[in-house]
PDB file of C-alpha atoms in Angstrom:
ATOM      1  CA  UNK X 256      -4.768 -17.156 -37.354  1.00 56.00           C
ATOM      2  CA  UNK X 257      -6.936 -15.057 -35.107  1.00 72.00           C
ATOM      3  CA  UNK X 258      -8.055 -18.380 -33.278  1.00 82.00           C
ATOM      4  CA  UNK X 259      -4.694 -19.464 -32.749  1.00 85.00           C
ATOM      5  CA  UNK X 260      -3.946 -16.502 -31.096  1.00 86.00           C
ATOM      6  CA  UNK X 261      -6.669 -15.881 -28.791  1.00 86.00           C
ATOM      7  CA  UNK X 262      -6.213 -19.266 -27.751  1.00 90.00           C
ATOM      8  CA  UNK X 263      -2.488 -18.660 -26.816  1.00 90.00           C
ATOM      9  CA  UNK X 264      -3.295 -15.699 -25.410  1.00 89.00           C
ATOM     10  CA  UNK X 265      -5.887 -17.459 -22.986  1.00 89.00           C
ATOM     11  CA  UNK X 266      -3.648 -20.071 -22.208  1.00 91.00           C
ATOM     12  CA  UNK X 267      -0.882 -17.521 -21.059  1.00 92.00           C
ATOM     13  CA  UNK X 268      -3.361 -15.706 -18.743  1.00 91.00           C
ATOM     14  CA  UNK X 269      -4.750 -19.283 -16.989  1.00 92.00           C
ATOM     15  CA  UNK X 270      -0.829 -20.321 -16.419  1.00 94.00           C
ATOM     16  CA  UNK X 271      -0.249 -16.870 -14.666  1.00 95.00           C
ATOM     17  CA  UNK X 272      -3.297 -17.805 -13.059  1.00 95.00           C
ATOM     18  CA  UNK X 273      -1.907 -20.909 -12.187  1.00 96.00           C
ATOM     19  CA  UNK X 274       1.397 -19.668 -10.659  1.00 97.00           C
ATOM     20  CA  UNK X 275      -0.763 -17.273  -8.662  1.00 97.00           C
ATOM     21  CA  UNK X 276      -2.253 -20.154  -6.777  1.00 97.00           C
ATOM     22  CA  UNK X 277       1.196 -21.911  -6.345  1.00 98.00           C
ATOM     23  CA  UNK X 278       2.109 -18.433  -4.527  1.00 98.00           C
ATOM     24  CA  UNK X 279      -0.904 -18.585  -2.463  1.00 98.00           C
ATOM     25  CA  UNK X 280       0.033 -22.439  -1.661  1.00 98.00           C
ATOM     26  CA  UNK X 281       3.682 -21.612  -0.472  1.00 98.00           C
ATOM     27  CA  UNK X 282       2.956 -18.649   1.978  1.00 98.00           C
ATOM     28  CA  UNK X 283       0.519 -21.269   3.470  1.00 98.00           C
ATOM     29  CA  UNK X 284       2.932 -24.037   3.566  1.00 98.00           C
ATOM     30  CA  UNK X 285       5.591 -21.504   4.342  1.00 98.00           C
ATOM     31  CA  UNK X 286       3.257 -20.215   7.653  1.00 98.00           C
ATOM     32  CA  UNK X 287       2.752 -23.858   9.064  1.00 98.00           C
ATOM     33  CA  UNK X 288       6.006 -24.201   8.761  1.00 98.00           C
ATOM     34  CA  UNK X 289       7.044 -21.179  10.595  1.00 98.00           C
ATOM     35  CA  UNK X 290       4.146 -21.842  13.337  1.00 97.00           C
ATOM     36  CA  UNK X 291       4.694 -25.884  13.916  1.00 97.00           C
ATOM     37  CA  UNK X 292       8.656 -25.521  13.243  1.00 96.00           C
ATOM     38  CA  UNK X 293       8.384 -28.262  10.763  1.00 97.00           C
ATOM     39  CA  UNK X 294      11.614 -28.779   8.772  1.00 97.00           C
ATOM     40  CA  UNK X 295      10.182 -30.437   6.758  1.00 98.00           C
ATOM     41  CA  UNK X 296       7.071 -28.549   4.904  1.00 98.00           C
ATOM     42  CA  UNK X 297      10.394 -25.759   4.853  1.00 98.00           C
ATOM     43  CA  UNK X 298      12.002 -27.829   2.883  1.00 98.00           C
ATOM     44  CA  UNK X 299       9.302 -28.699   0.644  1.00 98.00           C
ATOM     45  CA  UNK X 300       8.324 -24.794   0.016  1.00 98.00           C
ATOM     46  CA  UNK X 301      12.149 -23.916  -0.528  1.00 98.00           C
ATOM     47  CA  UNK X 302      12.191 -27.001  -2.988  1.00 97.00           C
ATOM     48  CA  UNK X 303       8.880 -25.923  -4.673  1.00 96.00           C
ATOM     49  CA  UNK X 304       9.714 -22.596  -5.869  1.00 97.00           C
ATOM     50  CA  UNK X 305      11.619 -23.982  -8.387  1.00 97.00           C
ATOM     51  CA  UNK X 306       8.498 -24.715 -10.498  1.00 96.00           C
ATOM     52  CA  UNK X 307       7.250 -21.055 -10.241  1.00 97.00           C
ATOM     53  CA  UNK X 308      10.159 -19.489 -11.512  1.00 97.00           C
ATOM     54  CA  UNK X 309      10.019 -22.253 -14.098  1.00 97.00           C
ATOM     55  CA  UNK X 310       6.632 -21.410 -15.053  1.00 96.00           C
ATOM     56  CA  UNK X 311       7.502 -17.591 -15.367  1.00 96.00           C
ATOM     57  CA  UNK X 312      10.247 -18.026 -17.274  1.00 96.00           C
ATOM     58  CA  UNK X 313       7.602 -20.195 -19.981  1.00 95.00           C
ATOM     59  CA  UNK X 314       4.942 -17.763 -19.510  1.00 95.00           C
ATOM     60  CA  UNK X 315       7.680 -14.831 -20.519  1.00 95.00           C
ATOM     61  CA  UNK X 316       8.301 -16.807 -23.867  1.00 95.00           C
ATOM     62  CA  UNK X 317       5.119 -16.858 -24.350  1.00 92.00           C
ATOM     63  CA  UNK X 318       4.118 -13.596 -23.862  1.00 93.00           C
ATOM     64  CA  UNK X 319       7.182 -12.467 -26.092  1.00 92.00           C
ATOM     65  CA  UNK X 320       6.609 -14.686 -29.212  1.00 91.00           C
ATOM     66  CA  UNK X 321       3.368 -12.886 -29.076  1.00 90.00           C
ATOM     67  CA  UNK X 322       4.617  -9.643 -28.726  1.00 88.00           C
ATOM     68  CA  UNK X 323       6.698  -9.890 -31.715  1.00 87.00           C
ATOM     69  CA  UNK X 324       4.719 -12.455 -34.224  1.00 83.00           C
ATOM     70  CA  UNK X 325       1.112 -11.267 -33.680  1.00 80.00           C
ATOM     71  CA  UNK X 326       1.739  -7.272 -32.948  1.00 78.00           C
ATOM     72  CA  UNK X 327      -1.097  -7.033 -30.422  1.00 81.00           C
ATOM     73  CA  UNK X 328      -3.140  -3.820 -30.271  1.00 81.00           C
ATOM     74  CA  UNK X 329      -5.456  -2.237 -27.413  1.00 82.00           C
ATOM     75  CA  UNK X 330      -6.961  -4.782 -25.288  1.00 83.00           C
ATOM     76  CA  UNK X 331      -4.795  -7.641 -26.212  1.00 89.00           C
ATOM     77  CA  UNK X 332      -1.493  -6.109 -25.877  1.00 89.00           C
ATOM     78  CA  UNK X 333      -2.559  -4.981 -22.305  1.00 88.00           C
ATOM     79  CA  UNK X 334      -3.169  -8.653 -21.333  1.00 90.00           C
ATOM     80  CA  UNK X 335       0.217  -9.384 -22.718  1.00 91.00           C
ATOM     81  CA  UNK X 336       2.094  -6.871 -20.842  1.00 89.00           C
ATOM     82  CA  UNK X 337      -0.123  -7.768 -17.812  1.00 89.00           C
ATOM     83  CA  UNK X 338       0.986 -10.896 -17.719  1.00 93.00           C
ATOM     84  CA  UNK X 339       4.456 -10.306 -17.887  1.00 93.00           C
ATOM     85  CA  UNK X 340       4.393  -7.844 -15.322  1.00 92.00           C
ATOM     86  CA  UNK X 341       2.269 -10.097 -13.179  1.00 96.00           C
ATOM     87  CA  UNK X 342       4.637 -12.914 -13.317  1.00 95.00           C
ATOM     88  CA  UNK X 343       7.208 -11.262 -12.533  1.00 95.00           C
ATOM     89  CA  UNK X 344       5.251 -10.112  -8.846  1.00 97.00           C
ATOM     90  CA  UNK X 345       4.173 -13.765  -8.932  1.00 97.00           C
ATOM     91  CA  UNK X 346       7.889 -14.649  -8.831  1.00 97.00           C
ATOM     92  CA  UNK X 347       8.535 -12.638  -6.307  1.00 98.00           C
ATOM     93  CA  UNK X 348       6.197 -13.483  -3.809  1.00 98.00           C
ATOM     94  CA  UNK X 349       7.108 -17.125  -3.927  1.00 98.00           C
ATOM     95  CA  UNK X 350      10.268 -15.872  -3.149  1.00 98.00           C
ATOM     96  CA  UNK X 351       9.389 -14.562   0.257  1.00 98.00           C
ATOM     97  CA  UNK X 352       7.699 -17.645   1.310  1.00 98.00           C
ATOM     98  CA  UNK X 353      10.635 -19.321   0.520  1.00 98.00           C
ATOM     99  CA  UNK X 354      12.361 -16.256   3.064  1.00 98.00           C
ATOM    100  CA  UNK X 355       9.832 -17.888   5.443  1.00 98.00           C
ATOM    101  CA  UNK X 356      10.301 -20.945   4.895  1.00 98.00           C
ATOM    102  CA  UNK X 357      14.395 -20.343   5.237  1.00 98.00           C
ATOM    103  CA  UNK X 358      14.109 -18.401   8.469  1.00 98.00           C
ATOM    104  CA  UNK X 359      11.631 -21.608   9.593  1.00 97.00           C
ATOM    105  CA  UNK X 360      14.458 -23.852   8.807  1.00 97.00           C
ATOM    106  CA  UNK X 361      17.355 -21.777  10.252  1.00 96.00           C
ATOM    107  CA  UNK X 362      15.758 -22.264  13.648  1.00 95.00           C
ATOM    108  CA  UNK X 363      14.664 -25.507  13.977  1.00 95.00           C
ATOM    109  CA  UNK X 364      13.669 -27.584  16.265  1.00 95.00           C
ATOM    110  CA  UNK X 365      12.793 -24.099  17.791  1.00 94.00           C
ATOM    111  CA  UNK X 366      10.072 -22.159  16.716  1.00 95.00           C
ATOM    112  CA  UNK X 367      11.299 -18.921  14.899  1.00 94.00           C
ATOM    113  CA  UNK X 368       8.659 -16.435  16.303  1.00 94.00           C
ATOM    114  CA  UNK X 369       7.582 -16.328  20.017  1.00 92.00           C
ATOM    115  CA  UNK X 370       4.837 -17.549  22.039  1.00 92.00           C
ATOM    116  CA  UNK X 371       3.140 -13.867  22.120  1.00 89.00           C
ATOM    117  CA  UNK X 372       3.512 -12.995  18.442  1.00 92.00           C
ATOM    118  CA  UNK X 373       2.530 -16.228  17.115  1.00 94.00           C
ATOM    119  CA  UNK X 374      -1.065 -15.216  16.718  1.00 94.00           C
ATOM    120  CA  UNK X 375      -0.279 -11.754  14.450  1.00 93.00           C
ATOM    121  CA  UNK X 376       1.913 -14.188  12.327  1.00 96.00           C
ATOM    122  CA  UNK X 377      -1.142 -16.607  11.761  1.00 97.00           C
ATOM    123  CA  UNK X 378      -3.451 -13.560  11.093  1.00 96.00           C
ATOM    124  CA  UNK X 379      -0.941 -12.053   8.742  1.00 97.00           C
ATOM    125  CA  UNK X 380      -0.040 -15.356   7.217  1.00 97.00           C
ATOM    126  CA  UNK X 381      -3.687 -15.872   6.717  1.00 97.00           C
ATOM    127  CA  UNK X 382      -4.329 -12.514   5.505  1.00 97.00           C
ATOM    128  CA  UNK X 383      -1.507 -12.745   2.745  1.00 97.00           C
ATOM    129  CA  UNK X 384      -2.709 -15.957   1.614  1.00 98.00           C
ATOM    130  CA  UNK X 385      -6.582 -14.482   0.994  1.00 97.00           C
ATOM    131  CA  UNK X 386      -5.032 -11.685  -0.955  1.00 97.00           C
ATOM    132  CA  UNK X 387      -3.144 -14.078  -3.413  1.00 98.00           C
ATOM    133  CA  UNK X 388      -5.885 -15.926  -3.777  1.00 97.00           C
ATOM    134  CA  UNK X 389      -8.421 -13.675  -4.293  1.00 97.00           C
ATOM    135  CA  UNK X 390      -5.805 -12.032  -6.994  1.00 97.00           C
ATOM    136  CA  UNK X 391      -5.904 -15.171  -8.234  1.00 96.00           C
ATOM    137  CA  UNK X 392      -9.739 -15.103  -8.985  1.00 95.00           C
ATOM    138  CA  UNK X 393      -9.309 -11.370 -10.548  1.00 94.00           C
ATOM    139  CA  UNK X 394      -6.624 -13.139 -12.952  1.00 93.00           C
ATOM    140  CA  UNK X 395      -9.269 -15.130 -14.233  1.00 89.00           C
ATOM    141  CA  UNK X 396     -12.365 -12.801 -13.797  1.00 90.00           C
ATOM    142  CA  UNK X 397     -10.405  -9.525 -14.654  1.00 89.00           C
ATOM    143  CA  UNK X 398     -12.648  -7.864 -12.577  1.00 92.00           C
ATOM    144  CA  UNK X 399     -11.996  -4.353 -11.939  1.00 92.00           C
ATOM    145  CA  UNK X 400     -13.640  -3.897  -9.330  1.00 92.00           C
ATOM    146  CA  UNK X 401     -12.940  -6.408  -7.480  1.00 93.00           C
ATOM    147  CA  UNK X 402      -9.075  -5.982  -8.419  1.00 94.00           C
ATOM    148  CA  UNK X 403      -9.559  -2.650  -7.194  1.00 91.00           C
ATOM    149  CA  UNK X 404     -10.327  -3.511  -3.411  1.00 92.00           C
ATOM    150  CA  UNK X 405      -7.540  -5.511  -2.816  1.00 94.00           C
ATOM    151  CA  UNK X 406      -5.815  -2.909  -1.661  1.00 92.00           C
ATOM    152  CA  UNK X 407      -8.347  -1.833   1.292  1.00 93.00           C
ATOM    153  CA  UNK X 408      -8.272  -5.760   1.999  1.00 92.00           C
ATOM    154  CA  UNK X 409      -4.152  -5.575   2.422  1.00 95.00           C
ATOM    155  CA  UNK X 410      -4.979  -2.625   5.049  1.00 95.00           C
ATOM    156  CA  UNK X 411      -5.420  -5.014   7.957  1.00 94.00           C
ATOM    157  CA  UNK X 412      -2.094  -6.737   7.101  1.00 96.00           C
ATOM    158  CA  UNK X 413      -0.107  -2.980   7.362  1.00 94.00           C
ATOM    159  CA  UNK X 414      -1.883  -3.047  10.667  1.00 94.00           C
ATOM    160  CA  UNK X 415      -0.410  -6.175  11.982  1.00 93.00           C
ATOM    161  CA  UNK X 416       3.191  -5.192  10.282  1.00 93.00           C
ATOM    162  CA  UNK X 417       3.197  -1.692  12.501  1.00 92.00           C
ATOM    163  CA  UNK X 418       1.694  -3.396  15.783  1.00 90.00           C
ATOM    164  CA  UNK X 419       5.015  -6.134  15.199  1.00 89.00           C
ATOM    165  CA  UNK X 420       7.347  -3.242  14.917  1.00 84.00           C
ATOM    166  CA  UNK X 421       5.531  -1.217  17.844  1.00 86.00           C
ATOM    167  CA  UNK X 422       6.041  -4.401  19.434  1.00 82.00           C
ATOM    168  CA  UNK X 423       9.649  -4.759  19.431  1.00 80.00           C
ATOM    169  CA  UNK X 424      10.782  -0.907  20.430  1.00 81.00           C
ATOM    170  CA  UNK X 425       8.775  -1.454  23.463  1.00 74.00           C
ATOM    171  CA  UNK X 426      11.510  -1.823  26.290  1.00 63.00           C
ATOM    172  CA  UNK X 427       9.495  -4.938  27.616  1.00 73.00           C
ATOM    173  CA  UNK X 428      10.557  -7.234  24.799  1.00 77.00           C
ATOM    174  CA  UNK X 429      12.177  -9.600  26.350  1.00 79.00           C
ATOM    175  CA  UNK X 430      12.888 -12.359  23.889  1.00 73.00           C
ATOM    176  CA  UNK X 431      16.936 -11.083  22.876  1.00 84.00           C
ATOM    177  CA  UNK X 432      17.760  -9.285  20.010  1.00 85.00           C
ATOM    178  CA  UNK X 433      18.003 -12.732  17.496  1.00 89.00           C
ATOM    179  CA  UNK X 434      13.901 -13.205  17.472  1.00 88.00           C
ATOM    180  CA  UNK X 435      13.590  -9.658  17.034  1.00 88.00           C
ATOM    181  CA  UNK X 436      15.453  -9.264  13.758  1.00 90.00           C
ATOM    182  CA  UNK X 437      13.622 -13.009  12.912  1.00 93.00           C
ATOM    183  CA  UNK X 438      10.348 -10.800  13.554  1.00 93.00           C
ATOM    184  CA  UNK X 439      11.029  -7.916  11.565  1.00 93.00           C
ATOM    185  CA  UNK X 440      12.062  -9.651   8.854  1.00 96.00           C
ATOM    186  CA  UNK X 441       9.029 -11.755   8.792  1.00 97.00           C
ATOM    187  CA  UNK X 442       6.858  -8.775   9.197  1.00 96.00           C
ATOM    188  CA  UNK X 443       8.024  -7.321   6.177  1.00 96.00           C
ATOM    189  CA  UNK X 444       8.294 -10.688   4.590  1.00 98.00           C
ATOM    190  CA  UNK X 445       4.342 -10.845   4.910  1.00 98.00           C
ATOM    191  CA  UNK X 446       3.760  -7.317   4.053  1.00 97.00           C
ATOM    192  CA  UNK X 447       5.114  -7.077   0.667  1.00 97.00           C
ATOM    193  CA  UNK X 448       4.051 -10.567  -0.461  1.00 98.00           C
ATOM    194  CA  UNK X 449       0.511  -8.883   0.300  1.00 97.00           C
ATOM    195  CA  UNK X 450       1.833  -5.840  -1.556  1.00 97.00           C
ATOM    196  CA  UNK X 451       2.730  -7.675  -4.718  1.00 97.00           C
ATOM    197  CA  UNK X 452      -1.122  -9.503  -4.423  1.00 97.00           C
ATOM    198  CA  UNK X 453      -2.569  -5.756  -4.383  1.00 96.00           C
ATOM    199  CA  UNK X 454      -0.211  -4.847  -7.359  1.00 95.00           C
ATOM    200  CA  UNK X 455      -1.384  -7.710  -9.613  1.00 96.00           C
ATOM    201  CA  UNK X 456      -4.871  -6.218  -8.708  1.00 95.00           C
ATOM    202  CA  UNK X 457      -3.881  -2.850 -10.455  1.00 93.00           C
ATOM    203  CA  UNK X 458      -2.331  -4.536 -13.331  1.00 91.00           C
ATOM    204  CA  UNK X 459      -6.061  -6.222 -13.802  1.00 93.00           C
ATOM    205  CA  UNK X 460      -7.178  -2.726 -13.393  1.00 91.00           C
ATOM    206  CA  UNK X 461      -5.091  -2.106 -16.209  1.00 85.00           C
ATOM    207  CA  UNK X 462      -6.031  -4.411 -18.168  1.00 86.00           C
ATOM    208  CA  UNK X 463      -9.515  -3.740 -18.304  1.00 85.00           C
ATOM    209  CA  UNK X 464      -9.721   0.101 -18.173  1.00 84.00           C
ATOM    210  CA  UNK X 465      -6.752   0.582 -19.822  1.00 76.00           C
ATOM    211  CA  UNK X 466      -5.892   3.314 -16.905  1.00 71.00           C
ATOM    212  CA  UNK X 467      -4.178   2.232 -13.447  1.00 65.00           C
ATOM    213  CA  UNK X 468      -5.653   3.446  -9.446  1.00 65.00           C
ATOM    214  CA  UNK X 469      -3.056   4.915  -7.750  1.00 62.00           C
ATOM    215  CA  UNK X 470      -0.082   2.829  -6.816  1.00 59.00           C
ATOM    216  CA  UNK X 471       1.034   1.365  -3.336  1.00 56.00           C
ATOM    217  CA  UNK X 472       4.648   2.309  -2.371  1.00 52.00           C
ATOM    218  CA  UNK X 473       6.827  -0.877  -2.158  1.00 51.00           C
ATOM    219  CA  UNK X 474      10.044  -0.046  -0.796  1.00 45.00           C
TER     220      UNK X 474
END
């Protein structure tokens, strides 16, 4: 019985794993989008995010029938409730690429960002997809450590979110008050999808130490 768990219990943590990567993959798709104004990658991201909420719902079950047929103690039960809590921040940040991806499409054929803040979006886009993936690797290393620095890594990101918003109260923005609420929403779009990838570090944390680092704010 033992062996049927474990092996249930390692198949839930590679499909979180999974769903990680399929976060990763729509920010991406969701930032070319955004940056080429292609409807159609929008579309495909908006379309897509279907599967992840899909796969957290069946990764929920899972983690539930566990919960109540094999009564998980210590170590085990903190990979259960990791999971569920991870999904659930998985979920979420395919939701903002999809917020991306919408604001992408709501524009078109016009690019949603300007000319001279295109270049912080592909950092921060870039940035935000590094952090899901490398929470992606701490899914399947559980690597404390590792899980641990995410959170300096998301510092540059908070940098580019506060120069985008220094940005726009400066009385030289010139590019009407439309792009600027399309920029701050973006901004913030990117900065808690990074957020999420440093919280599903901590849960790792928690899973392995039993004990969580302190916790980022997320409004």
């Amino acid at each position: 019985m033992r062996t049927v768990f474990y092996e249930q219990l390692s198949a839930l943590s590679t499909q979180v794993g999974e769903m990680c990567g399929l976060a990763a993959d729509a920010m991406q798709h969701a930032t070319q989008a955004l940056l080429g104004a292609d409807l159609s990658v929008a579309e495909q991201v908006i379309t897509d995010h279907q599967h992840i909420t899909a796969m957290n719902r069946e990764a929920e079950d899972r983690a539930l029938k566990l919960l109540a047929l094999q009564q998980p103690v210590a170590s085990d039960l903190r990979t259960i409730v990791r999971s569920l809590h991870v999904g659930a921040d998985i979920e979420r940040m395919g939701a903002l690429a999809v917020h991306v991806a919408t604001i992408s499409r709501r524009r078109h054929p016009e690019c949603a960002v300007p000319e001279e803040v295109r270049g912080r979006f592909a950092e921060m886009g870039s940035r935000a997809v590094q952090l899901a993936r490398t929470a992606q690797t701490v899914l399947v290393s559980r690597d404390p450590a590792k899980a641990a620095r995410l959170r300096d890594e998301d510092d540059a990101v908070d940098a580019d979110h506060r120069h985008l918003f220094t940005l726009l109260i400066d009385c030289k923005w010139q590019d009407g008050i439309s792009s600027a609420v399309d920029v701050a929403l973006l901004g913030r779009f990117y900065e808690r999808f990074a957020d999420h990838a440093v919280e599903i570090g901590r849960r790792v944390v928690f899973e392995a130490t039993g004990g969580l680092p302190d916790q980022k704010q997320m409004a």
